PDB file of C-alpha atoms in Angstrom:
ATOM      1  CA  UNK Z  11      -6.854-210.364 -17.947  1.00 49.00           C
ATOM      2  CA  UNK Z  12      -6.689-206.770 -16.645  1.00 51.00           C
ATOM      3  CA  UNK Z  13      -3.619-205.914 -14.366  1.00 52.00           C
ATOM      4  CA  UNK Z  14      -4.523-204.820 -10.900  1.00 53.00           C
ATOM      5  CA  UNK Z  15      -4.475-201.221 -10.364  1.00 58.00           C
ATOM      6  CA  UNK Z  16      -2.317-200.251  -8.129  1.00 58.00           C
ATOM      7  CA  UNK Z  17      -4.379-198.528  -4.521  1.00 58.00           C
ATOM      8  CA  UNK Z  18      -4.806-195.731  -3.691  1.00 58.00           C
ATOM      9  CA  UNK Z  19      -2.243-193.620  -1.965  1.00 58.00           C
ATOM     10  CA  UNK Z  20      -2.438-193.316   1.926  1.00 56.00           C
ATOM     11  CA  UNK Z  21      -1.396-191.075   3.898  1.00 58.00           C
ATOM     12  CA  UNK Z  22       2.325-190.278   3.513  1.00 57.00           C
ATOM     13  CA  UNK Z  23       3.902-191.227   6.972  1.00 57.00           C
ATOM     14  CA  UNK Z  24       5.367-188.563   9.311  1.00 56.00           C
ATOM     15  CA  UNK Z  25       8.252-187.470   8.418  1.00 55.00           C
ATOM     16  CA  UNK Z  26      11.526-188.342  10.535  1.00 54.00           C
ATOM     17  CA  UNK Z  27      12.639-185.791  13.295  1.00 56.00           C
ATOM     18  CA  UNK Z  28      15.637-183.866  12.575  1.00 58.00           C
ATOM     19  CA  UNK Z  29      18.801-185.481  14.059  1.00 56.00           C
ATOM     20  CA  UNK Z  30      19.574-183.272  17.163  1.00 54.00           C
ATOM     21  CA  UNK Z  31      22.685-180.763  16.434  1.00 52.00           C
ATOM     22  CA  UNK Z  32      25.756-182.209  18.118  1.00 52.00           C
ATOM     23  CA  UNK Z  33      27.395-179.540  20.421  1.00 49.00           C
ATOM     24  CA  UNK Z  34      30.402-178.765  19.586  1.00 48.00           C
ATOM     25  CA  UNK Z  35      32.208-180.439  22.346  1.00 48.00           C
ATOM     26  CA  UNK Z  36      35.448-180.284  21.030  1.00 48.00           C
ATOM     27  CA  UNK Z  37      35.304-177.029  21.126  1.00 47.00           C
ATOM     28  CA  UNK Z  38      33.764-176.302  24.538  1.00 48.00           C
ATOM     29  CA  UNK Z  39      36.861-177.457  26.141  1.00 48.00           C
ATOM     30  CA  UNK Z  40      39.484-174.641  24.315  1.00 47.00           C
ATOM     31  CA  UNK Z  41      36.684-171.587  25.003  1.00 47.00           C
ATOM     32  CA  UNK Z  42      36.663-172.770  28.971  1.00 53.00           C
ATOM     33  CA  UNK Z  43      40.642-173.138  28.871  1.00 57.00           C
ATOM     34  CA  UNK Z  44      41.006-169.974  27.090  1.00 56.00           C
ATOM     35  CA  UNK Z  45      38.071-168.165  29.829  1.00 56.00           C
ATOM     36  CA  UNK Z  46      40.268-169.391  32.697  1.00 57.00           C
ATOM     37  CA  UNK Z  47      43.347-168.154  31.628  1.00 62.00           C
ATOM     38  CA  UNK Z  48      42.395-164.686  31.461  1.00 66.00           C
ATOM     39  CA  UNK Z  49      40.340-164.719  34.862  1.00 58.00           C
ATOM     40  CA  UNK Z  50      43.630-165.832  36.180  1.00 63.00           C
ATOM     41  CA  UNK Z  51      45.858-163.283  34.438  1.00 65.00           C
ATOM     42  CA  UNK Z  52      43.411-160.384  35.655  1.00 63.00           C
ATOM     43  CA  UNK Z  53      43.626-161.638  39.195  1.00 62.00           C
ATOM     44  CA  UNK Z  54      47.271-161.680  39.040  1.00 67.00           C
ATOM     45  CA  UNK Z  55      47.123-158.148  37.738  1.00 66.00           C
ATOM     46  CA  UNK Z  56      44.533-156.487  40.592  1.00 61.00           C
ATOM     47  CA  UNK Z  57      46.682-158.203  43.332  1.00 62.00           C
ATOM     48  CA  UNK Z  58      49.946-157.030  41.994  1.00 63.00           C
ATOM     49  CA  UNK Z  59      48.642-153.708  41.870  1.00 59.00           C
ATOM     50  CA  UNK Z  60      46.971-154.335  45.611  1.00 53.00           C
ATOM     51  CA  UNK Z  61      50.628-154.998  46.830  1.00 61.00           C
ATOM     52  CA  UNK Z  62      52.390-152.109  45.382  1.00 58.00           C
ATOM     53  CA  UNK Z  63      49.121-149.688  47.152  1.00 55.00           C
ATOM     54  CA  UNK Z  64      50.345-151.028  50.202  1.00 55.00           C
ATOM     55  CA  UNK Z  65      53.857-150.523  50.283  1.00 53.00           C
ATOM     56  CA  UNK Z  66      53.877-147.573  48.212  1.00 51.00           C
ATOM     57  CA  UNK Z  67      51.700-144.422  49.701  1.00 52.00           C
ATOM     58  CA  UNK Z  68      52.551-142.442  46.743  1.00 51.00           C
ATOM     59  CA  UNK Z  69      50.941-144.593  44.236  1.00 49.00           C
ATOM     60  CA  UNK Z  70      47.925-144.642  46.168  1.00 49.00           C
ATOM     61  CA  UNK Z  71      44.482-143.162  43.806  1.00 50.00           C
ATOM     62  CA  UNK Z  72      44.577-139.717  43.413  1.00 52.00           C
ATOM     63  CA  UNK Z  73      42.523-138.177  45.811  1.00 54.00           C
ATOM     64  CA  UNK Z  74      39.520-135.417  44.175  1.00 55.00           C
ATOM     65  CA  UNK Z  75      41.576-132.337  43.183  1.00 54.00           C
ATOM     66  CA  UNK Z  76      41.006-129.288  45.904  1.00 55.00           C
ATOM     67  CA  UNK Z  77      39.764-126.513  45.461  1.00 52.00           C
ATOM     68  CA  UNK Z  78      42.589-123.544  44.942  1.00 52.00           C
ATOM     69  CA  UNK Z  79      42.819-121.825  48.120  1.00 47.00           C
ATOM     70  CA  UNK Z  80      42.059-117.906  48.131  1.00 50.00           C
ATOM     71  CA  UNK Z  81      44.624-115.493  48.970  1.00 56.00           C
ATOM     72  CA  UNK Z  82      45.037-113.903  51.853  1.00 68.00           C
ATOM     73  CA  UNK Z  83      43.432-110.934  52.408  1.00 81.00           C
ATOM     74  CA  UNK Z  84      46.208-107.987  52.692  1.00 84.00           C
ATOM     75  CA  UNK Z  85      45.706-105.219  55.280  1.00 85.00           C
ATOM     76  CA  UNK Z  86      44.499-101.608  53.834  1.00 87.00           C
ATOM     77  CA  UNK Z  87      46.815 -99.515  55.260  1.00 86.00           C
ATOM     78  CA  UNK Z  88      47.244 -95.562  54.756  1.00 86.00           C
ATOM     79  CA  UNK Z  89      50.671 -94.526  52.692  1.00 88.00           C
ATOM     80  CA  UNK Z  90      53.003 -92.545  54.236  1.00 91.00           C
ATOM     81  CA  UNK Z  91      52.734 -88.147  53.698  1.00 92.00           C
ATOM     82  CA  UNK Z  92      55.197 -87.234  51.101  1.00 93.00           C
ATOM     83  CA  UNK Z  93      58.195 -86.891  52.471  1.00 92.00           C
ATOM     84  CA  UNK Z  94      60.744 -83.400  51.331  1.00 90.00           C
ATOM     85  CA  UNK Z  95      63.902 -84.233  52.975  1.00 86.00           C
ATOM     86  CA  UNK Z  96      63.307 -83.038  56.666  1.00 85.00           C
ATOM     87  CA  UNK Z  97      65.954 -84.986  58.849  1.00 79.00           C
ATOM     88  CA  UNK Z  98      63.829 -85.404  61.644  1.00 78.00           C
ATOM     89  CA  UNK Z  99      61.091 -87.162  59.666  1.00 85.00           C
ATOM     90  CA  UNK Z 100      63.373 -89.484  57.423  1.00 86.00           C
ATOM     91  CA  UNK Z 101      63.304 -92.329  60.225  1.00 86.00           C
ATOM     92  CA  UNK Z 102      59.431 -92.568  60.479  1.00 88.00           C
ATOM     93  CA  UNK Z 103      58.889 -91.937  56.709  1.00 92.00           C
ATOM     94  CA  UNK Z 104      61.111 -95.166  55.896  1.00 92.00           C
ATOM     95  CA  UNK Z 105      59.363 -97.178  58.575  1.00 92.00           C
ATOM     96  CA  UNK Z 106      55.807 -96.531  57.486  1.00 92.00           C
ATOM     97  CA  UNK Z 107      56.845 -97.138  53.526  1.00 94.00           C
ATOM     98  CA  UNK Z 108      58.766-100.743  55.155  1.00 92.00           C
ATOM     99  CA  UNK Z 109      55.268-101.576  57.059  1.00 92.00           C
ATOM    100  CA  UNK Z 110      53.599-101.518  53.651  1.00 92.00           C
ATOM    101  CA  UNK Z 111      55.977-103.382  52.139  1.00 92.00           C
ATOM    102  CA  UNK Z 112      55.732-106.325  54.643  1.00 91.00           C
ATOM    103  CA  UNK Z 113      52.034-106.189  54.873  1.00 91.00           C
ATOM    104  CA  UNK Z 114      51.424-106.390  51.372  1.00 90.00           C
ATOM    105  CA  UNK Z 115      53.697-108.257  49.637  1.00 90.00           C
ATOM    106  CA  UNK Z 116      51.393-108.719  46.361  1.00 90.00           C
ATOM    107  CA  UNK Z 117      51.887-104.984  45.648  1.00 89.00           C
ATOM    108  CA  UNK Z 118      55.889-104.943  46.018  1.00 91.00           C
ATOM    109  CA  UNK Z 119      56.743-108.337  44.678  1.00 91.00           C
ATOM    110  CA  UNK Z 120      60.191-106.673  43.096  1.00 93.00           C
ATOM    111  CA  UNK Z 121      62.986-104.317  44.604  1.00 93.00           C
ATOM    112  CA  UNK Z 122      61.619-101.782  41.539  1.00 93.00           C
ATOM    113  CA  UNK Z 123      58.566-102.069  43.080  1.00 93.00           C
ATOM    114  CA  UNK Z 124      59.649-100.554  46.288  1.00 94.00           C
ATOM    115  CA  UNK Z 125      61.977 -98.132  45.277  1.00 94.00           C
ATOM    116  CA  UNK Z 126      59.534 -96.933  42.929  1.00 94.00           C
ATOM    117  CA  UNK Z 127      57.167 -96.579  45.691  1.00 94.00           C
ATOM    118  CA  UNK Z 128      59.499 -94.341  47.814  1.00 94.00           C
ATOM    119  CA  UNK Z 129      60.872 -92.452  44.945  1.00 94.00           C
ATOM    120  CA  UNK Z 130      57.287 -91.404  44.506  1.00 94.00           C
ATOM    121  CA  UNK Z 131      56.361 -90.290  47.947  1.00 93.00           C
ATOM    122  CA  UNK Z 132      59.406 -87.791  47.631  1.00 93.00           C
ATOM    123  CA  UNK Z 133      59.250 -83.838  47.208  1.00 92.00           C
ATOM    124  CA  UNK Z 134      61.474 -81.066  47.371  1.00 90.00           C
ATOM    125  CA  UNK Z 135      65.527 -81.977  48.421  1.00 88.00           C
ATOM    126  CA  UNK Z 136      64.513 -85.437  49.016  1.00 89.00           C
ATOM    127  CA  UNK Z 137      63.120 -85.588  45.323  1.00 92.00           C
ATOM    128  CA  UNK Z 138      65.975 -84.137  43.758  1.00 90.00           C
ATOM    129  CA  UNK Z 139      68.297 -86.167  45.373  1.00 89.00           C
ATOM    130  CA  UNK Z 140      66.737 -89.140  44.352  1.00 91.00           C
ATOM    131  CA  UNK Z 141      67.124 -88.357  40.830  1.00 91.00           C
ATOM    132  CA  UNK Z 142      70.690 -87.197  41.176  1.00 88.00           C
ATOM    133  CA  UNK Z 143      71.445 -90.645  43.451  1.00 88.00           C
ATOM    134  CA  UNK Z 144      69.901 -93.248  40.605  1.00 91.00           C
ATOM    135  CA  UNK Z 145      71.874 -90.883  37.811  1.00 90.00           C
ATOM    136  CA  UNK Z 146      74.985 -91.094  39.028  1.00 87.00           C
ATOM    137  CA  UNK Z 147      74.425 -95.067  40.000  1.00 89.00           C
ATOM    138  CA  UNK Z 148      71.162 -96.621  37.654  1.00 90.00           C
ATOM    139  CA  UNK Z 149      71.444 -99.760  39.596  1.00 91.00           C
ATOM    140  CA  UNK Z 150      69.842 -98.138  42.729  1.00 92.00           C
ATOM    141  CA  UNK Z 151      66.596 -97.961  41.270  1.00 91.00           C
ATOM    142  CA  UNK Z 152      66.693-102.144  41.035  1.00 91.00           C
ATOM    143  CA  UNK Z 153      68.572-102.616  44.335  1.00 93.00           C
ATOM    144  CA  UNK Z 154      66.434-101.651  47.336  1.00 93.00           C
ATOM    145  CA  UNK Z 155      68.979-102.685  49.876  1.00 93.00           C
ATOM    146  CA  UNK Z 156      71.228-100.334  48.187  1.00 92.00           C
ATOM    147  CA  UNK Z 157      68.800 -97.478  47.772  1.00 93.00           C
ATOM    148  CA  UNK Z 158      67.608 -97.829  51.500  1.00 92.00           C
ATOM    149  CA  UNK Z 159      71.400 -97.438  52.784  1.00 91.00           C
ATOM    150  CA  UNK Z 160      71.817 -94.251  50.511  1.00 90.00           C
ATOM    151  CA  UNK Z 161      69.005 -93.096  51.737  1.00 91.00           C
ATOM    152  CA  UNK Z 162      69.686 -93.693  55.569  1.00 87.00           C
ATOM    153  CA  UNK Z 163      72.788 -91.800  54.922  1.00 84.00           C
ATOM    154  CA  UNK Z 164      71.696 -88.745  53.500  1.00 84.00           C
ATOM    155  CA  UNK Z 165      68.526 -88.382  55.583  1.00 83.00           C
ATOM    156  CA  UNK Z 166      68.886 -89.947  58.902  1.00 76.00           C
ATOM    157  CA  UNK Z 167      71.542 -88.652  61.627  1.00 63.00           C
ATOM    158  CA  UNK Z 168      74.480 -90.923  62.372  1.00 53.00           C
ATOM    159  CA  UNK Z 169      74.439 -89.354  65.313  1.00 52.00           C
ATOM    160  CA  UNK Z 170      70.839 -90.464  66.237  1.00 56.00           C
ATOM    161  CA  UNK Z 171      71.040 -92.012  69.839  1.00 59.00           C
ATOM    162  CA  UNK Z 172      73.494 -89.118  70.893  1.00 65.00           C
ATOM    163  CA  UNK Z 173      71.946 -86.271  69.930  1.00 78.00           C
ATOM    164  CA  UNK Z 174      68.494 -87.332  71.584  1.00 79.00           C
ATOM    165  CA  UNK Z 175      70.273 -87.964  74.619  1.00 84.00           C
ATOM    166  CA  UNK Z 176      71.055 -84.290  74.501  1.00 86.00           C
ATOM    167  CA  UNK Z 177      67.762 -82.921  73.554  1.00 87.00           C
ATOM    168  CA  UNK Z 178      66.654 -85.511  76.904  1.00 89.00           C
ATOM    169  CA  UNK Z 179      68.802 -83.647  79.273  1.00 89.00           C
ATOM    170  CA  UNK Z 180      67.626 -79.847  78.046  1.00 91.00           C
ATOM    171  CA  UNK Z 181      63.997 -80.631  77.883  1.00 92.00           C
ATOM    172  CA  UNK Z 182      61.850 -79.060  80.075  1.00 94.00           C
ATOM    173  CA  UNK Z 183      57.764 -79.060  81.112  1.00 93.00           C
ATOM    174  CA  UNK Z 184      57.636 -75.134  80.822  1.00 91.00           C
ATOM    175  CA  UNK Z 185      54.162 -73.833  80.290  1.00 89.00           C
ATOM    176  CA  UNK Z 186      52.788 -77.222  78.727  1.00 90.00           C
ATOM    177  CA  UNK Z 187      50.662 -79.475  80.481  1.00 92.00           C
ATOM    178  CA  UNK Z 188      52.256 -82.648  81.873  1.00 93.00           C
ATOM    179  CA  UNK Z 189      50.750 -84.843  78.922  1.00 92.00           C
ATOM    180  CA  UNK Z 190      52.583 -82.846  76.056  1.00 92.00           C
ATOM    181  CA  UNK Z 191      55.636 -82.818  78.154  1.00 93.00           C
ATOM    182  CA  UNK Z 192      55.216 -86.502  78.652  1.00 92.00           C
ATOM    183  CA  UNK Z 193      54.729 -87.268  75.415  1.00 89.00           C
ATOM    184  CA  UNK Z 194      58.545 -85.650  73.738  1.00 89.00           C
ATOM    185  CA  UNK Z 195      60.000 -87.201  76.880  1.00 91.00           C
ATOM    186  CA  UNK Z 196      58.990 -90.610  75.497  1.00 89.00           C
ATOM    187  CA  UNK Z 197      59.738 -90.177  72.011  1.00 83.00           C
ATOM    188  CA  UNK Z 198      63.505 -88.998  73.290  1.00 86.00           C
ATOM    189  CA  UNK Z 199      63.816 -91.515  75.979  1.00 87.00           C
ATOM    190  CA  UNK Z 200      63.438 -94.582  73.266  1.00 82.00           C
ATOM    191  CA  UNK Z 201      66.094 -93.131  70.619  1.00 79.00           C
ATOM    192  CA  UNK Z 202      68.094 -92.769  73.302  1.00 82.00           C
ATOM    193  CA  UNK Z 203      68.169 -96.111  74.686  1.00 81.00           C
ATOM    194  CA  UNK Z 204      68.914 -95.062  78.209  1.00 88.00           C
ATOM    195  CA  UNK Z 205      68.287 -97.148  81.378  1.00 90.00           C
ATOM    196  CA  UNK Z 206      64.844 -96.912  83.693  1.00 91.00           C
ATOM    197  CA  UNK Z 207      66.727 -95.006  86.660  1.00 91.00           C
ATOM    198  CA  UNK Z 208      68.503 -92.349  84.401  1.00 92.00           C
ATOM    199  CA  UNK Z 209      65.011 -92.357  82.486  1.00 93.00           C
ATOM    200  CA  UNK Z 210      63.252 -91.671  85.776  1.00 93.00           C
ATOM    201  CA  UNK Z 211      65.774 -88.676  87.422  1.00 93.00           C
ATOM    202  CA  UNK Z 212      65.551 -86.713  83.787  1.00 93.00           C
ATOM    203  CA  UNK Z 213      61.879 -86.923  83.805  1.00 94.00           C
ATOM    204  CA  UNK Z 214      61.906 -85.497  87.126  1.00 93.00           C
ATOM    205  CA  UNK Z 215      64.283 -83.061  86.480  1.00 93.00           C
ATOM    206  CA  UNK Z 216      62.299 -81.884  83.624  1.00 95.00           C
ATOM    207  CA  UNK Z 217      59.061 -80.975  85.469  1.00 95.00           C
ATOM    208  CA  UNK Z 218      57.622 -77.900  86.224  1.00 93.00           C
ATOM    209  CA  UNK Z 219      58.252 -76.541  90.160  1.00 92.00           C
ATOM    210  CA  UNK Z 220      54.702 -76.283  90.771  1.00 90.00           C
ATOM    211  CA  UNK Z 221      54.546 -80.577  89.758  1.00 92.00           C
ATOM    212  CA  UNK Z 222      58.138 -81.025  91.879  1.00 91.00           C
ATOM    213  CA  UNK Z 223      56.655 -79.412  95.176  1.00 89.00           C
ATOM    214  CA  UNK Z 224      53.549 -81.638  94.598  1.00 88.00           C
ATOM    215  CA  UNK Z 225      55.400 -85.145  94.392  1.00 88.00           C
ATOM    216  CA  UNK Z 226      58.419 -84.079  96.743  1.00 84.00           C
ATOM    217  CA  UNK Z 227      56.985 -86.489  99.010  1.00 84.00           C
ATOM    218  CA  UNK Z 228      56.558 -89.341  96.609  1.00 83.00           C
ATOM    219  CA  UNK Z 229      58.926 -92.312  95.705  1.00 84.00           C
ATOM    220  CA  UNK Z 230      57.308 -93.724  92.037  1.00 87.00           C
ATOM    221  CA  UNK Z 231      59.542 -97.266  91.915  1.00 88.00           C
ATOM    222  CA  UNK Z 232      59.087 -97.012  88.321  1.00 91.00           C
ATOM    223  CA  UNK Z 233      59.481 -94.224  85.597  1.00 92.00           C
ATOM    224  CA  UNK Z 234      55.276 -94.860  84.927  1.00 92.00           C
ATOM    225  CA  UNK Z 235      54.588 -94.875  88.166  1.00 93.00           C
ATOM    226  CA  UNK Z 236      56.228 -91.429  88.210  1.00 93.00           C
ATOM    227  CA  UNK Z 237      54.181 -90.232  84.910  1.00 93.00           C
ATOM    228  CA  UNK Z 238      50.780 -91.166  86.436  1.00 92.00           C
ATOM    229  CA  UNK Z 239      51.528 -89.441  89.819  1.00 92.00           C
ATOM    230  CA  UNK Z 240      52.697 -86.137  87.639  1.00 93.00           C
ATOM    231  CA  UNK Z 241      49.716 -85.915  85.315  1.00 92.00           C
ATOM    232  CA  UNK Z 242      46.798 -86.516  88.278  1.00 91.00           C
ATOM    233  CA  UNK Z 243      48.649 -83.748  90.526  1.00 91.00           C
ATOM    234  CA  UNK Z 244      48.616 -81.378  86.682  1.00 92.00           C
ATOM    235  CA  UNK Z 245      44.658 -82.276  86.606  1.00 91.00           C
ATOM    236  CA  UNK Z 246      44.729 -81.210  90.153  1.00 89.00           C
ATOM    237  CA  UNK Z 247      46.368 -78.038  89.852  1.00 89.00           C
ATOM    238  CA  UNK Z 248      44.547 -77.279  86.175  1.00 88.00           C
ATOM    239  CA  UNK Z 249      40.962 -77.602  87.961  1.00 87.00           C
ATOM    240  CA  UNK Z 250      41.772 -74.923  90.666  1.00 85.00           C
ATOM    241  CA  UNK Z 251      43.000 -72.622  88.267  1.00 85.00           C
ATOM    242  CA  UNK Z 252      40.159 -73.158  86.558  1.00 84.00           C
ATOM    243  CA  UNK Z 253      38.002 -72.375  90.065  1.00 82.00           C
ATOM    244  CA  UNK Z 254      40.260 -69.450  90.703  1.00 81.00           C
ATOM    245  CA  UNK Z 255      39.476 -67.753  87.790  1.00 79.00           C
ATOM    246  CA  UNK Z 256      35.566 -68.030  87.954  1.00 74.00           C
ATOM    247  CA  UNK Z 257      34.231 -64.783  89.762  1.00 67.00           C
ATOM    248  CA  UNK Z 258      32.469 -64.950  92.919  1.00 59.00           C
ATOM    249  CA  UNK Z 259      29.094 -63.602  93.079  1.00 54.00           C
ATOM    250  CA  UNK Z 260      27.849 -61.814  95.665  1.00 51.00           C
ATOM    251  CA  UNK Z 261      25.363 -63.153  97.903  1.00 51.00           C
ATOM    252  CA  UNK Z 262      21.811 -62.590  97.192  1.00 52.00           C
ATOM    253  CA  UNK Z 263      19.260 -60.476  99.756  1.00 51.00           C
ATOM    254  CA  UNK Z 264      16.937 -63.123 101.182  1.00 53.00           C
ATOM    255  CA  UNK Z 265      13.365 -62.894  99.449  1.00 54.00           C
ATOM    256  CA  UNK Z 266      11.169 -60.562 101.894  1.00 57.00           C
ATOM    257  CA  UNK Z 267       7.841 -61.231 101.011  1.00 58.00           C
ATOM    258  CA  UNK Z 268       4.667 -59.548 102.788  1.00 60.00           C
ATOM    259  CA  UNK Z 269       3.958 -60.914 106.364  1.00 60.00           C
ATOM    260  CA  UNK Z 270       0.476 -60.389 105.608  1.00 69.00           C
ATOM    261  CA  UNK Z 271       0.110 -63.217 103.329  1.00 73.00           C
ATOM    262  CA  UNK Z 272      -2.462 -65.849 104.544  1.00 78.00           C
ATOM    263  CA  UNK Z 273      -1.565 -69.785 103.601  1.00 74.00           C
ATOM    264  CA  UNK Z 274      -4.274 -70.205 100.998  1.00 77.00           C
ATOM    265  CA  UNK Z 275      -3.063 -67.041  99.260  1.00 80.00           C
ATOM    266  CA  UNK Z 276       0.325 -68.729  99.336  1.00 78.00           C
ATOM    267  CA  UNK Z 277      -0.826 -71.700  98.005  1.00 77.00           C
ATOM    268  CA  UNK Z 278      -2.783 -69.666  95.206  1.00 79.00           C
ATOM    269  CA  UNK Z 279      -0.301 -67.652  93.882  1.00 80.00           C
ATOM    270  CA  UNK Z 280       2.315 -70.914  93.739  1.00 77.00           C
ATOM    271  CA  UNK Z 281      -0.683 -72.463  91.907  1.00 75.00           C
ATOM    272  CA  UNK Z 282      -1.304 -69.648  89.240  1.00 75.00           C
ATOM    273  CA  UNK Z 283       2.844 -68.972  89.066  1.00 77.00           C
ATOM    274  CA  UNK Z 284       1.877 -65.360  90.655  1.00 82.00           C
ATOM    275  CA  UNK Z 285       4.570 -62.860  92.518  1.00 83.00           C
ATOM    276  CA  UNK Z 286       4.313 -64.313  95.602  1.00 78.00           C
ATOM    277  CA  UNK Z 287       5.396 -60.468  96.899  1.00 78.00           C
ATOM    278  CA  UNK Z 288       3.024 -58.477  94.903  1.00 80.00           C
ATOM    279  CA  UNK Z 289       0.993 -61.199  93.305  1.00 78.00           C
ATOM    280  CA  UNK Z 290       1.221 -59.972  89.678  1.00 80.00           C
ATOM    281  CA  UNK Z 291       1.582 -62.104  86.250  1.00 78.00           C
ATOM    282  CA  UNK Z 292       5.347 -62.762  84.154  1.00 79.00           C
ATOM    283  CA  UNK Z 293       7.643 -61.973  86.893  1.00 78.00           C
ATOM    284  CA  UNK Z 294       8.353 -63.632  90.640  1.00 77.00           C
ATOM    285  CA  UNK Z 295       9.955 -61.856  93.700  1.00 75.00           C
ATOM    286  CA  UNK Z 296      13.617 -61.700  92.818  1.00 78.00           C
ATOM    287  CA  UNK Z 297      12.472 -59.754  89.816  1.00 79.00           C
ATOM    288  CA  UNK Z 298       9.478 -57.885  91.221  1.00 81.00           C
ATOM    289  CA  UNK Z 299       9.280 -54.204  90.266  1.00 78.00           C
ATOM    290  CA  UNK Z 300       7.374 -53.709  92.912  1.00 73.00           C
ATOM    291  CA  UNK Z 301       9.635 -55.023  95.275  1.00 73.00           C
ATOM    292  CA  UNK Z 302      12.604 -53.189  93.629  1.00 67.00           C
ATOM    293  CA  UNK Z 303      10.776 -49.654  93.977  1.00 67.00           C
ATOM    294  CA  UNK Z 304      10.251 -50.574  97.646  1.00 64.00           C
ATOM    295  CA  UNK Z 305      13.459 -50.489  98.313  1.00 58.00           C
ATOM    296  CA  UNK Z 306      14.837 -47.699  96.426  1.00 57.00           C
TER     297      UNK Z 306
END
């Protein structure tokens, strides 16, 4: 007999889900270990460094950089005149060139600086002994201490406080006002270095008669007290000089003017700026020609 066919194909069943992937728990366990152990060596590090902050200031986070402070601004002041070698002037002329040099310190940061400086402020004597003084010893023109002493030797008197005492004693008012006498009594009295009392009785000695019999019956306690008395009573006697010398006029003839004036003509000539003795135009009574022929 015939062989039974086979039937037809069904539908193929669904196929079977894919096993779920296993985790891989044996790992999970080293990567947690391994995560831990580094949080806890970073913590160990930021508290270490916490604790060294603390108790050292120094290594504390530097702080935003400043910004660079500007320098200072240096007075302008005038240089000294030149200076030729006159003895008097030696004293002041090393003074001014030291103000500079202490005032602005940028421009004379080196003792060749400053001697430079000086060296070329100098004319005449004072110039040529310069250049004979840093000949004869080269070391001068890097040594200012060394320069200024030469220099103080040659050009200032040793003899200073002496011989102003002197020229204190034989200085006199004369015919200059109390203010120019005052002010070479001052400049004497502080090389010098005398005492307020002594000060006082030279300064007195020194004025004019014509200032003595003014303050003869004054007592100034104090050498200023004494200047300001001398130079009001010099203002005093300068102003009536002054009103001595101005002639004295004569004094004027009253105005006459005519009797026979009536008010309102008064009034009218005032109003029209009229002669009010002949009533003409461009002159008035004190230059009337009228007037003046009147009297002739």
């Amino acid at each position: 007999g015939q062989s039974a066919q086979p039937p037809p194909p069904g539908p193929s069943p669904p196929a079977a889900p894919n096993p779920p992937k296993r985790l891989c728990t044996h790992k999970r366990p080293l990567c947690t270990q391994a995560s831990i152990s580094e949080l806890q060596s970073s913590s160990q590090t930021t508290s270490s460094t916490l604790s060294k902050l603390g108790s050292d200031p120094g290594g504390a986070a530097p702080s935003e950089p400043s910004l660079p402070l500007s320098p200072r601004a240096e007075p302008n002041l005038a240089s000294p005149r030149v200076f030729g070698g006159d003895f008097d002037l030696g004293k002041g002329f090393l003074h001014q060139c030291e103000l500079l040099f202490r005032h602005q310190p940028s421009r004379f940061v080196s003792d060749e600086a400053k001697v430079g400086f000086i060296t070329s402020l100098l004319a005449d004597k004072a110039l040529s002994w310069a250049i004979a003084a840093v000949d004869l010893d080269p070391r001068l023109s890097s040594d200012y201490s060394a320069f200024r002493r030469e220099f103080e030797a040659v050009f200032e008197h040793p003899t200073y406080g002496e011989d102003a005492a002197s020229r204190l004693l034989a200085l006199q008012q004369g015919s200059q006002s109390v203010a120019e006498y005052t002010l070479e009594f001052r400049i004497l009295a502080a090389e010098s270095r005398w005492g307020e009392t002594a000060l006082r009785s030279a300064y007195r000695r020194g004025l004019s008669e014509a200032i003595k019999d003014l303050i003869v019956r004054d007592r100034p306690s104090s050498l200023n007290e004494l200047i300001t008395l001398s130079l009001q009573m010099d203002e005093r006697l300068r102003e009536r000089r002054q009103e001595r010398a101005q002639p004295h006029s004569s004094p004027r003839e009253p105005m006459q003017l005519p009797t026979s004036l009536t008010g309102e003509e008064r009034r009218r000539r005032r109003l029209f700026n009229l002669c009010l003795y002949c009533g003409g135009q461009g002159h008035f009574v004190a230059t009337c020609p009228v007037k003046a022929q009147t009297h002739q």
